[in-house]
């Protein structure tokens, strides 16, 4: 993913925001803000017939060195391509690339209402760690998230 891809990525991100069940964000950031908040590695695009159909990236969960191998997952698929396996492909490749970049734990905070995302993560080896009750407010309503994580079987366990 490069700056030139940002408009297409942002459009898909805005679709996710509009559902009310993809993120606490109410608007898309600028490219510079987004770029600064995500790791330089593991930024993926899915293209179908030259169109960006989805994207995935990871963010550090902390600046502390002990958490250098822990990252938070973002996976978004365009509404035009939902249900076509693009999320599965993106997350599968993201897992592989994260391990190549020494990430030993991937985590996701998913709204309980976002059943497709919960199923996708579970299918690819994420497990439910717990429910973070009323972790944030959205439009004046407290929302829970399901915390899911995937530990690498390749790195970080020796």
mmCIF file of C-alpha atoms in Angstrom:
data_model
loop_
_atom_site.group_PDB
_atom_site.id
_atom_site.type_symbol
_atom_site.label_atom_id
_atom_site.label_comp_id
_atom_site.label_asym_id
_atom_site.label_seq_id
_atom_site.Cartn_x
_atom_site.Cartn_y
_atom_site.Cartn_z
ATOM 1 C CA UNK A 1 0.000 0.000 0.000
ATOM 2 C CA UNK A 2 1.348 3.370 -1.039
ATOM 3 C CA UNK A 3 0.131 6.959 -0.746
ATOM 4 C CA UNK A 4 -1.266 6.737 -4.270
ATOM 5 C CA UNK A 5 -3.632 3.976 -3.055
ATOM 6 C CA UNK A 6 -4.993 6.034 -0.167
ATOM 7 C CA UNK A 7 -8.152 7.357 -1.863
ATOM 8 C CA UNK A 8 -9.331 3.821 -2.702
ATOM 9 C CA UNK A 9 -8.370 2.556 0.764
ATOM 10 C CA UNK A 10 -10.106 5.500 2.405
ATOM 11 C CA UNK A 11 -13.289 4.859 0.414
ATOM 12 C CA UNK A 12 -13.426 1.284 1.730
ATOM 13 C CA UNK A 13 -12.635 2.488 5.253
ATOM 14 C CA UNK A 14 -15.510 4.975 5.026
ATOM 15 C CA UNK A 15 -17.831 2.137 3.994
ATOM 16 C CA UNK A 16 -16.794 0.301 7.158
ATOM 17 C CA UNK A 17 -17.337 3.403 9.271
ATOM 18 C CA UNK A 18 -20.829 3.839 7.798
ATOM 19 C CA UNK A 19 -21.895 0.389 9.057
ATOM 20 C CA UNK A 20 -21.404 1.474 12.656
ATOM 21 C CA UNK A 21 -19.923 -1.947 13.451
ATOM 22 C CA UNK A 22 -16.402 -1.830 12.034
ATOM 23 C CA UNK A 23 -14.601 0.824 14.077
ATOM 24 C CA UNK A 24 -15.074 3.500 16.708
ATOM 25 C CA UNK A 25 -13.713 6.013 14.180
ATOM 26 C CA UNK A 26 -16.299 8.455 12.854
ATOM 27 C CA UNK A 27 -14.198 9.722 9.953
ATOM 28 C CA UNK A 28 -11.209 8.548 7.988
ATOM 29 C CA UNK A 29 -7.845 10.054 8.881
ATOM 30 C CA UNK A 30 -5.497 11.710 6.439
ATOM 31 C CA UNK A 31 -2.910 9.528 4.722
ATOM 32 C CA UNK A 32 -0.229 10.990 6.982
ATOM 33 C CA UNK A 33 -2.177 10.121 10.149
ATOM 34 C CA UNK A 34 -2.977 6.636 8.894
ATOM 35 C CA UNK A 35 0.608 6.042 7.754
ATOM 36 C CA UNK A 36 2.019 7.154 11.111
ATOM 37 C CA UNK A 37 -0.315 4.828 13.041
ATOM 38 C CA UNK A 38 0.488 1.628 11.130
ATOM 39 C CA UNK A 39 3.601 -0.475 10.783
ATOM 40 C CA UNK A 40 5.500 0.021 7.529
ATOM 41 C CA UNK A 41 5.383 -3.711 6.837
ATOM 42 C CA UNK A 42 2.257 -5.812 6.392
ATOM 43 C CA UNK A 43 0.195 -3.330 4.393
ATOM 44 C CA UNK A 44 -1.837 -5.272 1.891
ATOM 45 C CA UNK A 45 -4.250 -4.504 -0.924
ATOM 46 C CA UNK A 46 -6.565 -6.886 -2.727
ATOM 47 C CA UNK A 47 -7.262 -5.918 -6.316
ATOM 48 C CA UNK A 48 -9.947 -7.310 -8.590
ATOM 49 C CA UNK A 49 -9.822 -6.266 -12.238
ATOM 50 C CA UNK A 50 -7.594 -3.333 -11.291
ATOM 51 C CA UNK A 51 -9.917 -2.068 -8.526
ATOM 52 C CA UNK A 52 -8.980 -2.069 -4.845
ATOM 53 C CA UNK A 53 -11.377 -4.588 -3.317
ATOM 54 C CA UNK A 54 -9.987 -4.627 0.210
ATOM 55 C CA UNK A 55 -7.065 -3.867 2.432
ATOM 56 C CA UNK A 56 -5.351 -5.079 5.588
ATOM 57 C CA UNK A 57 -2.680 -3.602 7.842
ATOM 58 C CA UNK A 58 -1.346 -3.831 11.367
ATOM 59 C CA UNK A 59 -0.709 -1.240 14.067
ATOM 60 C CA UNK A 60 1.600 -1.480 17.053
ATOM 61 C CA UNK A 61 -0.279 -1.945 20.329
ATOM 62 C CA UNK A 62 2.389 -0.184 22.380
ATOM 63 C CA UNK A 63 5.646 1.723 22.060
ATOM 64 C CA UNK A 64 7.176 -0.376 24.848
ATOM 65 C CA UNK A 65 9.873 -2.712 23.529
ATOM 66 C CA UNK A 66 8.418 -5.797 25.249
ATOM 67 C CA UNK A 67 5.371 -5.468 22.970
ATOM 68 C CA UNK A 68 7.366 -5.101 19.754
ATOM 69 C CA UNK A 69 5.938 -8.381 18.465
ATOM 70 C CA UNK A 70 2.296 -7.582 19.215
ATOM 71 C CA UNK A 71 0.137 -5.818 16.647
ATOM 72 C CA UNK A 72 -3.513 -4.976 16.069
ATOM 73 C CA UNK A 73 -5.185 -6.100 12.857
ATOM 74 C CA UNK A 74 -7.344 -4.044 10.498
ATOM 75 C CA UNK A 75 -9.111 -5.824 7.628
ATOM 76 C CA UNK A 76 -11.639 -4.060 5.410
ATOM 77 C CA UNK A 77 -13.382 -5.332 2.286
ATOM 78 C CA UNK A 78 -15.357 -3.172 -0.127
ATOM 79 C CA UNK A 79 -19.105 -3.721 0.059
ATOM 80 C CA UNK A 80 -18.935 -4.440 -3.686
ATOM 81 C CA UNK A 81 -16.769 -7.526 -3.014
ATOM 82 C CA UNK A 82 -18.183 -8.823 0.272
ATOM 83 C CA UNK A 83 -18.635 -12.585 0.539
ATOM 84 C CA UNK A 84 -16.078 -13.431 -2.145
ATOM 85 C CA UNK A 85 -13.256 -14.672 0.125
ATOM 86 C CA UNK A 86 -11.213 -11.476 -0.079
ATOM 87 C CA UNK A 87 -11.134 -10.976 3.694
ATOM 88 C CA UNK A 88 -9.917 -14.553 4.162
ATOM 89 C CA UNK A 89 -7.154 -14.094 1.601
ATOM 90 C CA UNK A 90 -6.066 -10.745 3.047
ATOM 91 C CA UNK A 91 -5.977 -11.985 6.634
ATOM 92 C CA UNK A 92 -4.178 -15.205 5.644
ATOM 93 C CA UNK A 93 -1.426 -13.276 3.886
ATOM 94 C CA UNK A 94 -1.294 -10.731 6.704
ATOM 95 C CA UNK A 95 -0.651 -13.551 9.187
ATOM 96 C CA UNK A 96 2.186 -14.921 7.032
ATOM 97 C CA UNK A 97 3.779 -11.508 6.514
ATOM 98 C CA UNK A 98 3.440 -10.580 10.173
ATOM 99 C CA UNK A 99 5.391 -13.685 11.158
ATOM 100 C CA UNK A 100 8.085 -12.852 8.590
ATOM 101 C CA UNK A 101 8.322 -9.473 10.346
ATOM 102 C CA UNK A 102 8.702 -11.013 13.838
ATOM 103 C CA UNK A 103 5.163 -10.387 15.048
ATOM 104 C CA UNK A 104 4.245 -13.157 17.505
ATOM 105 C CA UNK A 105 0.776 -11.991 18.518
ATOM 106 C CA UNK A 106 -1.970 -10.467 16.407
ATOM 107 C CA UNK A 107 -5.016 -9.054 18.134
ATOM 108 C CA UNK A 108 -8.331 -7.599 17.055
ATOM 109 C CA UNK A 109 -11.051 -5.762 18.933
ATOM 110 C CA UNK A 110 -14.305 -6.574 17.148
ATOM 111 C CA UNK A 111 -17.806 -5.330 17.895
ATOM 112 C CA UNK A 112 -19.966 -8.323 18.920
ATOM 113 C CA UNK A 113 -22.476 -7.326 16.236
ATOM 114 C CA UNK A 114 -19.842 -7.797 13.510
ATOM 115 C CA UNK A 115 -20.475 -11.527 13.087
ATOM 116 C CA UNK A 116 -18.685 -11.850 9.706
ATOM 117 C CA UNK A 117 -15.482 -10.407 11.160
ATOM 118 C CA UNK A 118 -15.678 -12.620 14.252
ATOM 119 C CA UNK A 119 -16.142 -15.713 12.057
ATOM 120 C CA UNK A 120 -13.289 -14.690 9.738
ATOM 121 C CA UNK A 121 -10.845 -14.254 12.597
ATOM 122 C CA UNK A 122 -11.913 -17.497 14.260
ATOM 123 C CA UNK A 123 -11.558 -19.397 10.979
ATOM 124 C CA UNK A 124 -7.936 -18.252 10.724
ATOM 125 C CA UNK A 125 -6.873 -19.274 14.205
ATOM 126 C CA UNK A 126 -7.819 -16.296 16.367
ATOM 127 C CA UNK A 127 -9.365 -17.141 19.711
ATOM 128 C CA UNK A 128 -11.690 -15.117 21.871
ATOM 129 C CA UNK A 129 -9.710 -13.759 24.808
ATOM 130 C CA UNK A 130 -12.586 -11.867 26.361
ATOM 131 C CA UNK A 131 -15.160 -9.163 26.122
ATOM 132 C CA UNK A 132 -14.159 -5.583 26.890
ATOM 133 C CA UNK A 133 -17.387 -4.150 28.231
ATOM 134 C CA UNK A 134 -18.242 -0.537 27.532
ATOM 135 C CA UNK A 135 -14.712 0.118 26.282
ATOM 136 C CA UNK A 136 -15.716 3.163 24.258
ATOM 137 C CA UNK A 137 -18.611 5.420 23.386
ATOM 138 C CA UNK A 138 -19.997 5.742 19.905
ATOM 139 C CA UNK A 139 -22.681 8.295 19.183
ATOM 140 C CA UNK A 140 -23.394 8.523 22.907
ATOM 141 C CA UNK A 141 -23.756 4.743 23.346
ATOM 142 C CA UNK A 142 -21.246 2.602 25.257
ATOM 143 C CA UNK A 143 -19.998 -0.268 23.076
ATOM 144 C CA UNK A 144 -18.344 -3.577 23.895
ATOM 145 C CA UNK A 145 -15.676 -5.264 21.803
ATOM 146 C CA UNK A 146 -14.651 -8.886 21.647
ATOM 147 C CA UNK A 147 -10.879 -9.159 22.045
ATOM 148 C CA UNK A 148 -9.449 -11.864 19.802
ATOM 149 C CA UNK A 149 -5.845 -12.896 19.407
ATOM 150 C CA UNK A 150 -3.693 -15.259 17.420
ATOM 151 C CA UNK A 151 -0.337 -16.450 18.694
ATOM 152 C CA UNK A 152 2.214 -17.459 16.122
ATOM 153 C CA UNK A 153 3.375 -21.050 16.248
ATOM 154 C CA UNK A 154 6.451 -19.979 14.276
ATOM 155 C CA UNK A 155 8.030 -17.335 16.501
ATOM 156 C CA UNK A 156 8.150 -15.983 20.018
ATOM 157 C CA UNK A 157 7.709 -19.230 21.904
ATOM 158 C CA UNK A 158 11.324 -20.327 22.476
#
